[in-house]
Amino acid sequence: MHTLTNNDFSGRKALIRVDFNVPLDGNFQVTDSTRILAAKESIDYILNQGGSCVLISHLGRPKGKDAALSLSHIVNKVSEILGRSVLFCDDCVGPKANAAAAELNPGEVILMENLRYYPEETAGDVDFALGLSKLGDFYVNDAFGTAHRPHASTTIVAQFFDEDKYFGKLLEKEVKAVQKVMEKGEKPVLAILGGAKVSSKITIIENMLDKIDHLIIGGGMVYTFSKAMGGNIGQSICEDDYTDFALELMDKAKTKNVKIHLPTDVIIANDFSNNANKKTCKVSEIPDDWQGLDAGPETLKAFEQVVMNSKTILWNGPLGVFEFENFATGTIALGEYISKSTAAGAYSLVGGGDSVAAVKQFGLQSKMSYISTGGGAMLESLEGKSLPGIAALLA
Ligand code: AMP
């Protein structure tokens, strides 16, 4: 793996694929700068060595040159975060972009216009990628959020840099976090999979079974398992097509010595709403008109034990409908158990989807070992897939 560390970039120009696909409000102000902050380490590293940086990114899904999705809106925010004034070029390829990049001095940064103004970007067009490659002396991919896309700037462009292509600091951290869980996890290794649907987690579960000792299943997935085992699930979310899979998984887990932990009690509601009536009941005895929306107290006690006894923890997906304040208790409690276990020496990775949102919402970011910045890319990593953007750097 070529990382930035121990390389001399003085006087050299980096072409850095960053993920500045940030949310903007109605006045084109950045409402969440996490992704810009995440790229700062790589940019600073190169600038501090006396290099310069050409930043390329996409923003949204423009159809043609949509001014609302111009990266010019975020130049001030990037300048503020980097603590230096950032230049902007209103194109990202061709003569104008080449000239702007050529004029860059050591210590300077330029942000190029939205890559997706050109359909060639998502098409993975080779000529377009060749055009992009002209902007820098070496290539850095630090856009983990798009590393699972075979686009021109994330994947194809790498072929024009022979050995001169590098994992940015963020990409390196994300890849190492997954390795730490999937390849080098200190035992006992625990995966906690929650969220709405079994179908969206099947590949992860199958990929993880050889790597983990414990599997906690939570959230809406629980009811497919409960129904498969003959439980009454009332109106709870359930995927009838996956009950056979649930039973097979439990058998497979047994042969692989993986202990599956399912809730024994749940908080049920008489409606899918925050203001519904609620009560606690056994997971297998949900009355006909009720539905399970959160983990129950007995379940949480048992899950706490498992989390506290684990040395490596992956968390993907909430334990309940945490968007409803009245059904967020289980997800908050789980976040706190993982925080405690992390403080006691466990390695914790939160990644792929709504558990990241939950951790942020409940202010537990600093208490986890690593929180992934890439939803889809992290999911595909956990599924064991090779990400094209990463494969291109290794080729
Ligand atoms: P995912 O994107 O797969 O992590 O799923 C997250 C979604 O699952 C969140 O929006 C939760 O509200 C939802 N969810 C969690 N538990 C339940 C449940 N018991 N019933 C319905 N939806 C749930």
Coordinates of C-alpha atoms and ligand atoms in Angstrom, one line a residue:
M1 CA 0.0 0.0 0.0
H2 CA 1.6 3.4 -1.1
T3 CA 0.7 5.8 1.7
L4 CA 1.8 9.5 1.9
T5 CA 4.1 8.9 4.8
N6 CA 7.8 8.9 4.2
N7 CA 7.6 10.4 0.7
D8 CA 9.0 13.7 -0.3
F9 CA 6.5 15.9 -2.1
S10 CA 8.3 19.2 -2.0
G11 CA 7.9 21.1 -5.2
R12 CA 5.5 18.5 -6.5
K13 CA 1.8 19.0 -7.5
A14 CA -0.7 16.6 -6.0
L15 CA -3.9 15.7 -7.9
I16 CA -6.1 14.8 -4.9
R17 CA -9.6 13.2 -5.3
V18 CA -11.4 14.3 -2.3
D19 CA -15.0 13.7 -1.3
F20 CA -16.5 17.2 -0.9
N21 CA -20.0 16.0 -1.6
V22 CA -21.3 18.1 1.4
P23 CA -24.9 19.1 2.2
L24 CA -25.8 22.7 1.4
D25 CA -28.7 24.8 2.7
G26 CA -30.9 27.1 0.6
N27 CA -28.3 29.8 0.8
F28 CA -25.6 27.4 -0.5
Q29 CA -23.9 27.3 2.9
V30 CA -22.3 24.0 4.0
T31 CA -24.4 22.5 6.8
D32 CA -22.0 19.6 7.7
S33 CA -18.2 20.0 7.1
T34 CA -17.2 16.5 8.2
R35 CA -16.0 15.5 4.7
I36 CA -13.9 18.6 4.3
L37 CA -12.3 18.2 7.7
A38 CA -11.6 14.5 6.9
A39 CA -9.5 15.6 3.9
K40 CA -7.5 18.2 5.8
E41 CA -4.8 15.8 7.0
S42 CA -3.7 14.7 3.5
I43 CA -3.8 18.3 2.2
D44 CA -1.8 19.7 5.1
Y45 CA 0.8 16.9 4.9
I46 CA 1.6 17.7 1.2
L47 CA 1.5 21.5 1.7
N48 CA 3.8 21.3 4.8
Q49 CA 6.3 19.5 2.7
G50 CA 6.3 22.3 0.1
G51 CA 4.0 20.6 -2.3
S52 CA 0.8 22.1 -3.9
C53 CA -2.7 20.6 -4.2
V54 CA -5.2 20.4 -7.0
L55 CA -8.5 19.2 -5.4
I56 CA -11.1 17.4 -7.5
S57 CA -14.5 16.3 -6.2
H58 CA -18.1 15.8 -7.2
L59 CA -21.1 17.5 -5.6
G60 CA -24.5 16.0 -5.8
R61 CA -25.8 14.5 -9.1
P62 CA -26.0 17.4 -11.5
K63 CA -27.5 17.0 -14.9
G64 CA -25.0 19.1 -16.9
K65 CA -23.6 22.3 -15.6
D66 CA -26.1 23.0 -12.8
A67 CA -25.0 26.2 -11.0
A68 CA -26.7 25.1 -7.8
L69 CA -24.2 22.3 -7.6
S70 CA -21.1 24.3 -8.3
L71 CA -18.2 23.7 -6.0
S72 CA -17.6 27.5 -5.9
H73 CA -20.2 27.5 -3.1
I74 CA -17.8 25.7 -0.8
V75 CA -14.5 27.5 -1.5
N76 CA -14.9 29.8 1.5
K77 CA -15.6 26.8 3.8
V78 CA -12.6 24.9 2.5
S79 CA -10.4 28.0 3.0
E80 CA -11.7 28.4 6.5
I81 CA -11.0 24.7 7.4
L82 CA -7.6 24.7 5.8
G83 CA -6.7 28.0 7.3
R84 CA -5.5 29.4 4.0
S85 CA -7.1 30.9 1.0
V86 CA -8.1 28.4 -1.6
L87 CA -8.2 29.2 -5.3
F88 CA -11.0 28.1 -7.6
C89 CA -11.2 27.1 -11.3
D90 CA -14.6 27.0 -12.9
D91 CA -13.6 23.9 -14.9
C92 CA -12.0 20.6 -14.0
V93 CA -10.5 19.4 -17.3
G94 CA -9.1 20.9 -20.5
P95 CA -7.1 24.0 -21.3
K96 CA -8.5 26.3 -18.6
A97 CA -8.0 23.7 -15.9
N98 CA -4.6 22.8 -17.1
A99 CA -3.5 26.5 -17.1
A100 CA -4.9 27.1 -13.6
A101 CA -3.1 24.0 -12.3
A102 CA 0.2 25.0 -14.1
E103 CA 0.2 28.4 -12.3
L104 CA 0.0 26.8 -8.9
N105 CA 2.9 27.6 -6.6
P106 CA 4.3 25.4 -3.8
G107 CA 2.0 25.8 -0.7
E108 CA -1.0 26.7 -2.8
V109 CA -4.4 24.9 -3.1
I110 CA -6.9 25.0 -5.9
L111 CA -10.3 23.5 -6.0
M112 CA -11.6 22.5 -9.4
E113 CA -15.3 22.6 -10.6
N114 CA -17.7 19.7 -10.0
L115 CA -16.4 16.6 -11.8
R116 CA -20.0 15.4 -12.5
Y117 CA -20.7 18.4 -14.8
Y118 CA -19.2 15.9 -17.2
P119 CA -21.1 12.6 -17.8
E120 CA -17.7 11.1 -18.7
E121 CA -16.8 11.1 -14.9
T122 CA -19.4 8.5 -13.9
A123 CA -19.0 6.7 -17.2
G124 CA -15.4 6.1 -16.3
D125 CA -14.3 7.6 -19.6
V126 CA -10.6 7.0 -20.2
D127 CA -9.9 10.1 -22.3
F128 CA -11.6 12.2 -19.6
A129 CA -9.4 10.5 -16.9
L130 CA -6.3 11.2 -19.1
G131 CA -7.4 14.9 -19.1
L132 CA -7.6 14.9 -15.3
S133 CA -4.2 13.3 -15.0
K134 CA -2.6 16.3 -16.6
L135 CA -3.5 18.4 -13.5
G136 CA -1.0 16.8 -11.1
D137 CA 2.5 15.2 -10.9
F138 CA 1.1 12.5 -8.7
Y139 CA -2.3 11.2 -7.7
V140 CA -3.8 10.8 -4.2
N141 CA -7.2 9.2 -3.6
D142 CA -8.7 10.4 -0.3
A143 CA -12.3 10.0 -1.3
F144 CA -13.4 6.9 0.6
G145 CA -17.1 7.8 0.1
T146 CA -16.7 7.1 -3.6
A147 CA -14.0 4.4 -3.6
H148 CA -16.7 1.8 -4.5
R149 CA -17.4 3.6 -7.8
P150 CA -15.4 2.9 -10.9
H151 CA -15.5 6.5 -12.0
A152 CA -12.9 8.4 -14.0
S153 CA -11.5 10.4 -11.1
T154 CA -11.7 7.6 -8.4
T155 CA -10.4 4.7 -10.4
I156 CA -9.5 5.1 -14.1
V157 CA -7.2 8.1 -13.6
A158 CA -4.9 6.0 -11.4
Q159 CA -3.6 4.1 -14.5
F160 CA -1.8 7.3 -15.7
F161 CA 0.4 7.5 -12.7
D162 CA 2.3 4.2 -12.7
E163 CA 3.9 4.1 -9.2
D164 CA 3.1 7.7 -8.3
K165 CA -0.3 7.1 -6.8
Y166 CA -1.1 7.1 -3.1
F167 CA -3.7 6.3 -0.4
G168 CA -4.6 9.6 1.2
K169 CA -4.6 9.7 5.0
L170 CA -8.4 9.2 5.2
L171 CA -8.5 6.3 2.8
E172 CA -5.6 4.7 4.6
K173 CA -7.5 5.0 8.0
E174 CA -10.7 3.6 6.5
V175 CA -8.9 0.6 5.0
K176 CA -7.0 -0.1 8.1
A177 CA -10.1 0.1 10.3
V178 CA -11.8 -2.6 8.2
Q179 CA -8.6 -4.7 8.3
K180 CA -8.5 -4.3 12.1
V181 CA -11.9 -5.9 12.4
M182 CA -12.0 -8.3 9.5
E183 CA -8.4 -9.6 9.5
K184 CA -6.6 -8.7 12.6
G185 CA -9.4 -8.4 15.2
E186 CA -8.4 -9.3 18.7
K187 CA -10.8 -12.0 20.0
P188 CA -13.6 -12.1 21.0
V189 CA -14.8 -10.3 17.9
L190 CA -18.4 -9.0 18.0
A191 CA -20.5 -7.8 15.1
I192 CA -23.7 -5.9 15.9
L193 CA -26.0 -5.7 12.9
G194 CA -29.2 -3.7 13.3
G195 CA -31.3 -1.6 10.9
A196 CA -34.5 -2.3 9.1
K197 CA -33.9 -5.2 6.8
V198 CA -32.2 -8.6 6.7
S199 CA -32.0 -8.5 2.9
S200 CA -29.6 -5.6 2.9
K201 CA -27.3 -7.2 5.4
I202 CA -27.1 -10.8 4.1
T203 CA -23.8 -10.4 2.3
I204 CA -22.2 -8.8 5.3
I205 CA -23.4 -11.5 7.6
E206 CA -22.1 -14.2 5.3
N207 CA -18.8 -12.5 4.9
M208 CA -18.4 -12.0 8.6
L209 CA -19.3 -15.5 9.9
D210 CA -15.8 -16.8 9.5
K211 CA -14.3 -13.8 11.3
I212 CA -16.4 -13.2 14.4
D213 CA -17.2 -15.0 17.7
H214 CA -20.5 -13.2 18.5
L215 CA -23.3 -11.7 16.4
I216 CA -25.9 -9.4 17.9
I217 CA -28.9 -9.0 15.7
G218 CA -31.1 -6.0 16.4
G219 CA -33.6 -3.5 14.9
G220 CA -36.2 -4.5 12.5
M221 CA -34.2 -7.6 11.4
V222 CA -35.1 -9.3 14.6
Y223 CA -38.7 -10.0 13.5
T224 CA -37.8 -12.0 10.4
F225 CA -35.7 -14.3 12.7
S226 CA -38.5 -14.4 15.4
K227 CA -41.2 -15.3 12.8
A228 CA -38.9 -18.0 11.4
M229 CA -38.7 -19.5 14.8
G230 CA -42.5 -19.5 15.2
G231 CA -42.9 -16.3 17.2
N232 CA -45.8 -13.9 17.0
I233 CA -44.5 -10.7 15.6
G234 CA -47.8 -8.7 15.2
Q235 CA -47.4 -5.9 12.8
S236 CA -43.6 -5.7 13.1
I237 CA -41.4 -5.3 10.0
C238 CA -40.7 -8.7 8.5
E239 CA -39.3 -10.1 5.3
D240 CA -41.1 -13.3 4.7
D241 CA -38.8 -14.3 1.8
Y242 CA -35.9 -14.4 4.2
T243 CA -37.2 -16.6 7.0
D244 CA -35.4 -19.6 5.5
F245 CA -32.2 -17.7 5.3
A246 CA -32.6 -16.8 9.0
L247 CA -32.9 -20.4 10.0
E248 CA -30.0 -21.5 7.8
L249 CA -27.9 -18.7 9.2
M250 CA -28.5 -19.9 12.7
D251 CA -27.5 -23.4 11.8
K252 CA -24.4 -22.1 10.0
A253 CA -23.4 -20.0 12.9
K254 CA -23.6 -23.0 15.2
T255 CA -21.2 -25.0 13.0
K256 CA -18.8 -22.1 12.9
N257 CA -19.0 -21.5 16.6
V258 CA -20.5 -18.1 16.3
K259 CA -22.9 -17.2 19.1
I260 CA -26.0 -15.3 17.9
H261 CA -27.6 -13.0 20.3
L262 CA -31.2 -12.0 19.6
P263 CA -33.5 -9.8 21.8
T264 CA -35.6 -11.7 24.4
D265 CA -37.8 -8.7 25.1
V266 CA -38.7 -5.7 23.0
I267 CA -40.6 -2.4 23.3
I268 CA -43.7 -2.6 21.3
A269 CA -46.0 0.2 19.9
N270 CA -49.6 0.3 18.7
D271 CA -48.6 2.4 15.8
F272 CA -45.4 3.3 13.8
S273 CA -45.1 6.7 15.4
N274 CA -43.2 8.5 18.2
N275 CA -46.4 9.1 20.1
A276 CA -47.8 5.6 19.9
N277 CA -48.7 3.8 23.1
K278 CA -45.8 1.5 24.2
K279 CA -45.1 -1.4 26.4
T280 CA -42.5 -4.1 27.0
C281 CA -43.2 -7.6 25.9
K282 CA -41.5 -10.9 25.1
V283 CA -40.1 -10.9 21.6
S284 CA -42.1 -14.0 20.6
E285 CA -45.4 -12.8 22.0
I286 CA -46.2 -9.5 20.3
P287 CA -50.0 -8.9 20.1
D288 CA -51.6 -8.8 16.7
D289 CA -52.0 -5.0 16.4
W290 CA -48.6 -4.1 17.9
Q291 CA -45.1 -3.9 16.5
G292 CA -41.6 -4.0 17.9
L293 CA -39.8 -0.7 17.6
D294 CA -36.9 -1.0 20.2
A295 CA -34.9 -3.5 22.3
G296 CA -36.3 -4.2 25.8
P297 CA -34.5 -3.8 29.2
E298 CA -33.7 -7.5 29.7
T299 CA -32.2 -7.6 26.2
L300 CA -30.1 -4.5 26.9
K301 CA -28.6 -6.1 30.0
A302 CA -27.6 -9.2 28.1
F303 CA -26.2 -7.1 25.2
E304 CA -24.2 -5.1 27.6
Q305 CA -22.5 -8.2 28.9
V306 CA -21.6 -9.3 25.3
V307 CA -20.3 -5.9 24.4
M308 CA -18.2 -5.5 27.6
N309 CA -16.6 -9.0 27.0
S310 CA -15.6 -8.2 23.4
K311 CA -12.2 -6.9 22.3
T312 CA -13.2 -6.0 18.7
I313 CA -16.6 -4.5 17.9
L314 CA -18.2 -3.7 14.6
W315 CA -21.5 -1.8 14.8
N316 CA -23.7 -1.4 11.8
G317 CA -27.4 -0.4 12.1
P318 CA -29.5 0.8 15.0
L319 CA -31.3 -1.4 17.6
G320 CA -34.6 0.3 17.1
V321 CA -36.4 3.2 15.4
F322 CA -34.0 5.7 16.9
E323 CA -35.4 8.6 14.8
F324 CA -38.4 8.4 17.2
E325 CA -37.2 9.8 20.6
N326 CA -39.4 7.4 22.5
F327 CA -37.9 4.4 20.8
A328 CA -34.2 5.4 20.8
T329 CA -33.4 4.0 24.2
G330 CA -31.9 0.8 23.0
T331 CA -29.7 2.4 20.4
I332 CA -28.5 5.0 22.9
A333 CA -27.7 2.4 25.5
L334 CA -25.8 0.2 23.0
G335 CA -23.8 3.3 22.0
E336 CA -22.9 3.8 25.6
Y337 CA -21.9 0.1 26.1
I338 CA -19.6 0.3 23.1
S339 CA -18.1 3.5 24.5
K340 CA -17.5 1.8 27.9
S341 CA -16.0 -1.2 26.3
T342 CA -13.8 1.0 24.1
A343 CA -12.6 2.9 27.1
A344 CA -11.7 -0.5 28.7
G345 CA -9.5 -1.3 25.7
A346 CA -11.7 -2.8 22.9
Y347 CA -11.4 -1.6 19.3
S348 CA -14.7 -0.3 18.0
L349 CA -15.6 0.5 14.4
V350 CA -18.9 2.1 13.6
G351 CA -19.7 2.0 9.9
G352 CA -22.1 1.9 7.0
G353 CA -25.4 3.6 7.4
D354 CA -27.6 4.8 10.2
S355 CA -25.5 3.8 13.2
V356 CA -23.0 6.6 12.2
A357 CA -25.9 9.0 12.3
A358 CA -27.0 7.7 15.6
V359 CA -23.6 8.0 17.2
K360 CA -23.3 11.6 16.0
Q361 CA -26.9 12.4 17.1
F362 CA -26.2 11.1 20.6
G363 CA -22.7 12.8 20.9
L364 CA -20.7 9.6 21.2
Q365 CA -18.3 10.2 18.3
S366 CA -15.2 10.7 20.4
K367 CA -15.8 7.5 22.3
M368 CA -15.6 5.1 19.4
S369 CA -12.2 4.0 18.0
Y370 CA -13.2 4.8 14.5
I371 CA -16.3 6.1 12.7
S372 CA -16.4 5.5 9.0
T373 CA -17.1 8.4 6.7
G374 CA -18.3 6.3 3.8
G375 CA -21.7 4.7 3.9
G376 CA -21.9 2.6 0.7
A377 CA -18.1 2.1 0.5
M378 CA -17.9 0.8 4.1
L379 CA -20.8 -1.6 3.5
E380 CA -19.1 -3.0 0.4
S381 CA -15.8 -3.3 2.4
L382 CA -17.7 -5.3 5.1
E383 CA -19.3 -7.4 2.4
G384 CA -15.7 -8.4 1.5
K385 CA -15.9 -6.7 -2.0
S386 CA -12.8 -5.2 -3.6
L387 CA -13.4 -1.5 -4.0
P388 CA -12.4 -0.3 -7.5
G389 CA -10.8 2.9 -6.2
I390 CA -8.6 0.9 -3.9
A391 CA -7.8 -1.8 -6.4
A392 CA -6.7 0.9 -8.8
L393 CA -4.2 2.3 -6.3
L394 CA -2.8 -1.2 -5.7
A395 CA -2.5 -2.1 -9.4
Ligands
AMP1 P1 -30.1 0.5 8.0 O1 -30.0 1.7 7.0 O2 -30.2 -0.8 7.4 O3 -29.1 0.6 9.1 O4 -31.5 0.7 8.7 C1 -31.8 1.8 9.6 C2 -33.3 2.0 9.8 O5 -33.8 0.9 10.4 C3 -33.6 3.2 10.6 O6 -34.2 4.2 9.9 C4 -34.5 2.6 11.7 O7 -35.6 3.4 12.0 C5 -34.9 1.3 11.1 N1 -35.4 0.4 12.1 C6 -34.7 0.0 13.2 N2 -35.4 -0.9 14.0 C7 -36.6 -0.9 13.4 C8 -37.9 -1.6 13.7 N3 -38.0 -2.4 14.8 N4 -38.9 -1.5 12.9 C9 -38.8 -0.7 11.8 N5 -37.7 0.0 11.4 C10 -36.6 -0.2 12.2

